[in-house]
Structures are given as C-alpha cells and as structure tokens.
Amino acid sequence: MPIYEYACSGCGHEFEALVRSSTVPECPSCHSKELKKLLSVFATTGTSTDAAPMMPSPCGSCPNVGGPGACSFN
Ligand SMILES: [Zn+2]
C-alpha cells in the first residue's frame, strides 16, 4: 500500500496519506485538495517483482513454463 507524504498548498500542513487509486487525498487540516506530493515513504523498499533478468538463456535450461525448448529463442 503506497503511503505518500503531502504538503498542503493551502495551509502548509504536512501529512502522510495512504493513497488508493480511487482516492483523492485531502488536507486533514483545511480539507484542501491542492496538495504537493513529497517523497514516498516506501520509495526504495524494492516492492517491484518484475525485475526479470534480460539475459537470454539457451533452450534446455530456460525457465519457460512450456518446458525445455519451449521458449523458441532459436
Ligand atoms: Zn491544508
């Protein structure tokens, strides 16, 4: 769950907000939605799992779910 830190443009209040895709955060102090996003708390904790290795592996040892040779790399 992404938690972002915001600074309110209206009153200068800084706060953290848990942001869902359908949620627009607002200032808990003055309820303004004119916010400036600061650094994400979880910016570099490595939650991404799609960092797949880009090196081609030879058929016979590739992890393709179709089995050895199914990657049709050659
Ligand atoms: Zn505010």
PDB file of N, CA and C and ligand atoms in Angstrom:
ATOM      1  N   MET A   1       0.856  -1.203   0.000  1.00  0.00           N
ATOM      2  CA  MET A   1       0.000   0.000   0.000  1.00  0.00           C
ATOM      3  C   MET A   1       0.883   1.242   0.000  1.00  0.00           C
ATOM      4  N   PRO A   2       0.714   2.042  -0.998  1.00  0.00           N
ATOM      5  CA  PRO A   2       1.561   3.236  -1.084  1.00  0.00           C
ATOM      6  C   PRO A   2       1.132   4.315  -0.101  1.00  0.00           C
ATOM      7  N   ILE A   3       2.070   4.784   0.644  1.00  0.00           N
ATOM      8  CA  ILE A   3       1.815   5.915   1.536  1.00  0.00           C
ATOM      9  C   ILE A   3       2.646   7.083   1.036  1.00  0.00           C
ATOM     10  N   TYR A   4       1.965   8.185   0.790  1.00  0.00           N
ATOM     11  CA  TYR A   4       2.655   9.360   0.292  1.00  0.00           C
ATOM     12  C   TYR A   4       2.607  10.465   1.333  1.00  0.00           C
ATOM     13  N   GLU A   5       3.599  11.316   1.215  1.00  0.00           N
ATOM     14  CA  GLU A   5       3.658  12.452   2.111  1.00  0.00           C
ATOM     15  C   GLU A   5       3.294  13.688   1.310  1.00  0.00           C
ATOM     16  N   TYR A   6       2.397  14.464   1.856  1.00  0.00           N
ATOM     17  CA  TYR A   6       1.923  15.640   1.139  1.00  0.00           C
ATOM     18  C   TYR A   6       2.146  16.889   1.960  1.00  0.00           C
ATOM     19  N   ALA A   7       2.295  17.974   1.240  1.00  0.00           N
ATOM     20  CA  ALA A   7       2.297  19.283   1.873  1.00  0.00           C
ATOM     21  C   ALA A   7       1.128  20.059   1.291  1.00  0.00           C
ATOM     22  N   CYS A   8       0.271  20.563   2.141  1.00  0.00           N
ATOM     23  CA  CYS A   8      -0.905  21.295   1.689  1.00  0.00           C
ATOM     24  C   CYS A   8      -0.499  22.670   1.166  1.00  0.00           C
ATOM     25  N   SER A   9      -1.029  22.979  -0.022  1.00  0.00           N
ATOM     26  CA  SER A   9      -0.729  24.287  -0.602  1.00  0.00           C
ATOM     27  C   SER A   9      -1.531  25.387   0.078  1.00  0.00           C
ATOM     28  N   GLY A  10      -2.624  24.995   0.712  1.00  0.00           N
ATOM     29  CA  GLY A  10      -3.488  25.990   1.331  1.00  0.00           C
ATOM     30  C   GLY A  10      -2.974  26.478   2.667  1.00  0.00           C
ATOM     31  N   CYS A  11      -2.655  25.520   3.556  1.00  0.00           N
ATOM     32  CA  CYS A  11      -2.278  25.911   4.914  1.00  0.00           C
ATOM     33  C   CYS A  11      -0.865  25.484   5.286  1.00  0.00           C
ATOM     34  N   GLY A  12      -0.210  24.753   4.385  1.00  0.00           N
ATOM     35  CA  GLY A  12       1.164  24.364   4.673  1.00  0.00           C
ATOM     36  C   GLY A  12       1.285  23.139   5.551  1.00  0.00           C
ATOM     37  N   HIS A  13       0.167  22.531   5.873  1.00  0.00           N
ATOM     38  CA  HIS A  13       0.189  21.358   6.729  1.00  0.00           C
ATOM     39  C   HIS A  13       0.812  20.179   5.988  1.00  0.00           C
ATOM     40  N   GLU A  14       1.714  19.454   6.649  1.00  0.00           N
ATOM     41  CA  GLU A  14       2.317  18.276   6.044  1.00  0.00           C
ATOM     42  C   GLU A  14       1.764  17.028   6.711  1.00  0.00           C
ATOM     43  N   PHE A  15       1.424  16.050   5.886  1.00  0.00           N
ATOM     44  CA  PHE A  15       0.818  14.839   6.433  1.00  0.00           C
ATOM     45  C   PHE A  15       1.085  13.672   5.502  1.00  0.00           C
ATOM     46  N   GLU A  16       0.890  12.481   6.035  1.00  0.00           N
ATOM     47  CA  GLU A  16       1.019  11.282   5.225  1.00  0.00           C
ATOM     48  C   GLU A  16      -0.367  10.765   4.892  1.00  0.00           C
ATOM     49  N   ALA A  17      -0.524  10.273   3.663  1.00  0.00           N
ATOM     50  CA  ALA A  17      -1.815   9.749   3.256  1.00  0.00           C
ATOM     51  C   ALA A  17      -1.630   8.412   2.568  1.00  0.00           C
ATOM     52  N   LEU A  18      -2.476   7.485   2.938  1.00  0.00           N
ATOM     53  CA  LEU A  18      -2.495   6.196   2.269  1.00  0.00           C
ATOM     54  C   LEU A  18      -3.385   6.342   1.047  1.00  0.00           C
ATOM     55  N   VAL A  19      -2.788   6.209  -0.126  1.00  0.00           N
ATOM     56  CA  VAL A  19      -3.494   6.556  -1.353  1.00  0.00           C
ATOM     57  C   VAL A  19      -3.892   5.318  -2.133  1.00  0.00           C
ATOM     58  N   ARG A  20      -5.163   5.145  -2.310  1.00  0.00           N
ATOM     59  CA  ARG A  20      -5.660   4.118  -3.217  1.00  0.00           C
ATOM     60  C   ARG A  20      -5.953   4.775  -4.557  1.00  0.00           C
ATOM     61  N   SER A  21      -6.112   3.951  -5.565  1.00  0.00           N
ATOM     62  CA  SER A  21      -6.255   4.502  -6.911  1.00  0.00           C
ATOM     63  C   SER A  21      -7.510   5.345  -7.046  1.00  0.00           C
ATOM     64  N   SER A  22      -8.528   5.060  -6.260  1.00  0.00           N
ATOM     65  CA  SER A  22      -9.785   5.786  -6.384  1.00  0.00           C
ATOM     66  C   SER A  22      -9.918   6.887  -5.337  1.00  0.00           C
ATOM     67  N   THR A  23      -8.851   7.105  -4.596  1.00  0.00           N
ATOM     68  CA  THR A  23      -8.937   8.062  -3.503  1.00  0.00           C
ATOM     69  C   THR A  23      -8.144   9.321  -3.818  1.00  0.00           C
ATOM     70  N   VAL A  24      -8.782  10.449  -3.643  1.00  0.00           N
ATOM     71  CA  VAL A  24      -8.078  11.717  -3.760  1.00  0.00           C
ATOM     72  C   VAL A  24      -7.811  12.219  -2.355  1.00  0.00           C
ATOM     73  N   PRO A  25      -6.568  12.326  -1.994  1.00  0.00           N
ATOM     74  CA  PRO A  25      -6.267  12.771  -0.625  1.00  0.00           C
ATOM     75  C   PRO A  25      -6.587  14.243  -0.439  1.00  0.00           C
ATOM     76  N   GLU A  26      -6.898  14.571   0.774  1.00  0.00           N
ATOM     77  CA  GLU A  26      -7.123  15.981   1.072  1.00  0.00           C
ATOM     78  C   GLU A  26      -6.482  16.316   2.398  1.00  0.00           C
ATOM     79  N   CYS A  27      -6.252  17.578   2.575  1.00  0.00           N
ATOM     80  CA  CYS A  27      -5.601  18.045   3.789  1.00  0.00           C
ATOM     81  C   CYS A  27      -6.513  17.796   4.988  1.00  0.00           C
ATOM     82  N   PRO A  28      -6.002  17.110   6.028  1.00  0.00           N
ATOM     83  CA  PRO A  28      -6.829  16.861   7.211  1.00  0.00           C
ATOM     84  C   PRO A  28      -7.049  18.123   8.043  1.00  0.00           C
ATOM     85  N   SER A  29      -6.330  19.144   7.724  1.00  0.00           N
ATOM     86  CA  SER A  29      -6.451  20.375   8.497  1.00  0.00           C
ATOM     87  C   SER A  29      -7.473  21.330   7.898  1.00  0.00           C
ATOM     88  N   CYS A  30      -7.359  21.579   6.560  1.00  0.00           N
ATOM     89  CA  CYS A  30      -8.262  22.547   5.939  1.00  0.00           C
ATOM     90  C   CYS A  30      -9.088  21.924   4.815  1.00  0.00           C
ATOM     91  N   HIS A  31      -8.885  20.609   4.579  1.00  0.00           N
ATOM     92  CA  HIS A  31      -9.639  19.847   3.570  1.00  0.00           C
ATOM     93  C   HIS A  31      -9.416  20.354   2.155  1.00  0.00           C
ATOM     94  N   SER A  32      -8.323  20.996   1.934  1.00  0.00           N
ATOM     95  CA  SER A  32      -7.969  21.396   0.582  1.00  0.00           C
ATOM     96  C   SER A  32      -7.422  20.195  -0.170  1.00  0.00           C
ATOM     97  N   LYS A  33      -7.696  20.156  -1.462  1.00  0.00           N
ATOM     98  CA  LYS A  33      -7.141  19.080  -2.283  1.00  0.00           C
ATOM     99  C   LYS A  33      -5.960  19.561  -3.113  1.00  0.00           C
ATOM    100  N   GLU A  34      -5.553  20.769  -2.867  1.00  0.00           N
ATOM    101  CA  GLU A  34      -4.382  21.275  -3.574  1.00  0.00           C
ATOM    102  C   GLU A  34      -3.147  20.927  -2.759  1.00  0.00           C
ATOM    103  N   LEU A  35      -2.627  19.743  -3.088  1.00  0.00           N
ATOM    104  CA  LEU A  35      -1.525  19.214  -2.311  1.00  0.00           C
ATOM    105  C   LEU A  35      -0.282  19.066  -3.164  1.00  0.00           C
ATOM    106  N   LYS A  36       0.826  19.184  -2.510  1.00  0.00           N
ATOM    107  CA  LYS A  36       2.086  18.955  -3.192  1.00  0.00           C
ATOM    108  C   LYS A  36       2.653  17.640  -2.667  1.00  0.00           C
ATOM    109  N   LYS A  37       2.887  16.706  -3.578  1.00  0.00           N
ATOM    110  CA  LYS A  37       3.354  15.394  -3.147  1.00  0.00           C
ATOM    111  C   LYS A  37       4.837  15.445  -2.806  1.00  0.00           C
ATOM    112  N   LEU A  38       5.142  14.908  -1.641  1.00  0.00           N
ATOM    113  CA  LEU A  38       6.539  14.827  -1.231  1.00  0.00           C
ATOM    114  C   LEU A  38       7.036  13.413  -1.474  1.00  0.00           C
ATOM    115  N   LEU A  39       8.131  13.075  -0.880  1.00  0.00           N
ATOM    116  CA  LEU A  39       8.715  11.758  -1.103  1.00  0.00           C
ATOM    117  C   LEU A  39       7.809  10.654  -0.582  1.00  0.00           C
ATOM    118  N   SER A  40       7.775   9.570  -1.333  1.00  0.00           N
ATOM    119  CA  SER A  40       7.047   8.406  -0.870  1.00  0.00           C
ATOM    120  C   SER A  40       7.830   7.711   0.233  1.00  0.00           C
ATOM    121  N   VAL A  41       7.116   7.231   1.224  1.00  0.00           N
ATOM    122  CA  VAL A  41       7.772   6.567   2.350  1.00  0.00           C
ATOM    123  C   VAL A  41       8.433   5.278   1.893  1.00  0.00           C
ATOM    124  N   PHE A  42       7.770   4.600   0.964  1.00  0.00           N
ATOM    125  CA  PHE A  42       8.279   3.304   0.511  1.00  0.00           C
ATOM    126  C   PHE A  42       8.956   3.418  -0.851  1.00  0.00           C
ATOM    127  N   ALA A  43       9.644   4.500  -1.078  1.00  0.00           N
ATOM    128  CA  ALA A  43      10.178   4.757  -2.412  1.00  0.00           C
ATOM    129  C   ALA A  43      11.138   3.675  -2.877  1.00  0.00           C
ATOM    130  N   THR A  44      12.009   3.213  -2.019  1.00  0.00           N
ATOM    131  CA  THR A  44      13.069   2.316  -2.469  1.00  0.00           C
ATOM    132  C   THR A  44      13.122   1.029  -1.658  1.00  0.00           C
ATOM    133  N   THR A  45      11.977   0.544  -1.232  1.00  0.00           N
ATOM    134  CA  THR A  45      11.991  -0.682  -0.441  1.00  0.00           C
ATOM    135  C   THR A  45      11.967  -1.922  -1.319  1.00  0.00           C
ATOM    136  N   GLY A  46      11.905  -1.746  -2.638  1.00  0.00           N
ATOM    137  CA  GLY A  46      12.012  -2.887  -3.531  1.00  0.00           C
ATOM    138  C   GLY A  46      10.773  -3.752  -3.565  1.00  0.00           C
ATOM    139  N   THR A  47       9.611  -3.144  -3.688  1.00  0.00           N
ATOM    140  CA  THR A  47       8.391  -3.932  -3.756  1.00  0.00           C
ATOM    141  C   THR A  47       8.139  -4.457  -5.162  1.00  0.00           C
ATOM    142  N   SER A  48       8.903  -3.952  -6.132  1.00  0.00           N
ATOM    143  CA  SER A  48       8.703  -4.397  -7.504  1.00  0.00           C
ATOM    144  C   SER A  48       9.274  -5.792  -7.701  1.00  0.00           C
ATOM    145  N   THR A  49       8.495  -6.639  -8.321  1.00  0.00           N
ATOM    146  CA  THR A  49       8.957  -8.014  -8.539  1.00  0.00           C
ATOM    147  C   THR A  49       9.115  -8.314 -10.026  1.00  0.00           C
ATOM    148  N   ASP A  50       9.003  -7.286 -10.846  1.00  0.00           N
ATOM    149  CA  ASP A  50       9.082  -7.535 -12.283  1.00  0.00           C
ATOM    150  C   ASP A  50      10.458  -7.227 -12.850  1.00  0.00           C
ATOM    151  N   ALA A  51      11.447  -7.274 -12.005  1.00  0.00           N
ATOM    152  CA  ALA A  51      12.805  -7.045 -12.480  1.00  0.00           C
ATOM    153  C   ALA A  51      13.383  -8.351 -13.010  1.00  0.00           C
ATOM    154  N   ALA A  52      12.817  -8.814 -14.107  1.00  0.00           N
ATOM    155  CA  ALA A  52      13.250 -10.088 -14.673  1.00  0.00           C
ATOM    156  C   ALA A  52      14.605  -9.935 -15.343  1.00  0.00           C
ATOM    157  N   PRO A  53      15.410 -10.939 -15.228  1.00  0.00           N
ATOM    158  CA  PRO A  53      16.709 -10.884 -15.916  1.00  0.00           C
ATOM    159  C   PRO A  53      16.516 -10.854 -17.422  1.00  0.00           C
ATOM    160  N   MET A  54      17.251  -9.991 -18.090  1.00  0.00           N
ATOM    161  CA  MET A  54      17.051  -9.794 -19.516  1.00  0.00           C
ATOM    162  C   MET A  54      18.025 -10.609 -20.361  1.00  0.00           C
ATOM    163  N   MET A  55      18.868 -11.392 -19.712  1.00  0.00           N
ATOM    164  CA  MET A  55      19.819 -12.183 -20.477  1.00  0.00           C
ATOM    165  C   MET A  55      19.133 -13.394 -21.094  1.00  0.00           C
ATOM    166  N   PRO A  56      19.321 -13.623 -22.369  1.00  0.00           N
ATOM    167  CA  PRO A  56      18.723 -14.811 -22.988  1.00  0.00           C
ATOM    168  C   PRO A  56      19.402 -16.074 -22.488  1.00  0.00           C
ATOM    169  N   SER A  57      18.594 -17.059 -22.175  1.00  0.00           N
ATOM    170  CA  SER A  57      19.161 -18.325 -21.717  1.00  0.00           C
ATOM    171  C   SER A  57      18.961 -19.371 -22.804  1.00  0.00           C
ATOM    172  N   PRO A  58      19.866 -20.262 -22.961  1.00  0.00           N
ATOM    173  CA  PRO A  58      19.752 -21.282 -24.006  1.00  0.00           C
ATOM    174  C   PRO A  58      18.616 -22.242 -23.741  1.00  0.00           C
ATOM    175  N   CYS A  59      18.014 -22.733 -24.818  1.00  0.00           N
ATOM    176  CA  CYS A  59      16.948 -23.711 -24.674  1.00  0.00           C
ATOM    177  C   CYS A  59      17.467 -24.946 -23.944  1.00  0.00           C
ATOM    178  N   GLY A  60      16.602 -25.509 -23.161  1.00  0.00           N
ATOM    179  CA  GLY A  60      17.023 -26.663 -22.370  1.00  0.00           C
ATOM    180  C   GLY A  60      17.245 -26.291 -20.925  1.00  0.00           C
ATOM    181  N   SER A  61      17.551 -25.008 -20.693  1.00  0.00           N
ATOM    182  CA  SER A  61      17.743 -24.600 -19.305  1.00  0.00           C
ATOM    183  C   SER A  61      16.905 -23.376 -18.982  1.00  0.00           C
ATOM    184  N   CYS A  62      16.106 -22.922 -19.950  1.00  0.00           N
ATOM    185  CA  CYS A  62      15.308 -21.735 -19.690  1.00  0.00           C
ATOM    186  C   CYS A  62      14.110 -22.104 -18.816  1.00  0.00           C
ATOM    187  N   PRO A  63      13.633 -21.155 -18.012  1.00  0.00           N
ATOM    188  CA  PRO A  63      12.534 -21.442 -17.078  1.00  0.00           C
ATOM    189  C   PRO A  63      11.155 -21.314 -17.701  1.00  0.00           C
ATOM    190  N   ASN A  64      11.058 -21.420 -18.994  1.00  0.00           N
ATOM    191  CA  ASN A  64       9.752 -21.295 -19.649  1.00  0.00           C
ATOM    192  C   ASN A  64       8.805 -22.374 -19.149  1.00  0.00           C
ATOM    193  N   VAL A  65       7.562 -21.977 -18.901  1.00  0.00           N
ATOM    194  CA  VAL A  65       6.601 -22.923 -18.326  1.00  0.00           C
ATOM    195  C   VAL A  65       6.246 -24.043 -19.302  1.00  0.00           C
ATOM    196  N   GLY A  66       6.509 -23.831 -20.594  1.00  0.00           N
ATOM    197  CA  GLY A  66       6.219 -24.850 -21.590  1.00  0.00           C
ATOM    198  C   GLY A  66       7.217 -25.996 -21.584  1.00  0.00           C
ATOM    199  N   GLY A  67       8.257 -25.842 -20.801  1.00  0.00           N
ATOM    200  CA  GLY A  67       9.255 -26.902 -20.724  1.00  0.00           C
ATOM    201  C   GLY A  67      10.500 -26.527 -21.496  1.00  0.00           C
ATOM    202  N   PRO A  68      11.525 -27.319 -21.406  1.00  0.00           N
ATOM    203  CA  PRO A  68      12.775 -27.052 -22.114  1.00  0.00           C
ATOM    204  C   PRO A  68      12.558 -26.944 -23.610  1.00  0.00           C
ATOM    205  N   GLY A  69      13.085 -25.904 -24.201  1.00  0.00           N
ATOM    206  CA  GLY A  69      12.962 -25.747 -25.644  1.00  0.00           C
ATOM    207  C   GLY A  69      11.716 -24.988 -26.067  1.00  0.00           C
ATOM    208  N   ALA A  70      10.816 -24.693 -25.125  1.00  0.00           N
ATOM    209  CA  ALA A  70       9.553 -24.056 -25.478  1.00  0.00           C
ATOM    210  C   ALA A  70       9.679 -22.554 -25.645  1.00  0.00           C
ATOM    211  N   CYS A  71      10.819 -22.022 -25.345  1.00  0.00           N
ATOM    212  CA  CYS A  71      10.954 -20.571 -25.412  1.00  0.00           C
ATOM    213  C   CYS A  71      11.116 -20.086 -26.839  1.00  0.00           C
ATOM    214  N   SER A  72      11.382 -20.932 -27.764  1.00  0.00           N
ATOM    215  CA  SER A  72      11.553 -20.614 -29.176  1.00  0.00           C
ATOM    216  C   SER A  72      12.516 -19.463 -29.387  1.00  0.00           C
ATOM    217  N   PHE A  73      13.538 -19.464 -28.592  1.00  0.00           N
ATOM    218  CA  PHE A  73      14.531 -18.395 -28.718  1.00  0.00           C
ATOM    219  C   PHE A  73      15.337 -18.580 -29.994  1.00  0.00           C
ATOM    220  N   ASN A  74      15.571 -19.783 -30.415  1.00  0.00           N
ATOM    221  CA  ASN A  74      16.294 -20.071 -31.658  1.00  0.00           C
ATOM    222  C   ASN A  74      15.315 -20.455 -32.745  1.00  0.00           C
TER     223      ASN A  74
HETATM  224 ZN    ZN B   1      -4.437  22.441   4.464  1.00  0.00          ZN
END
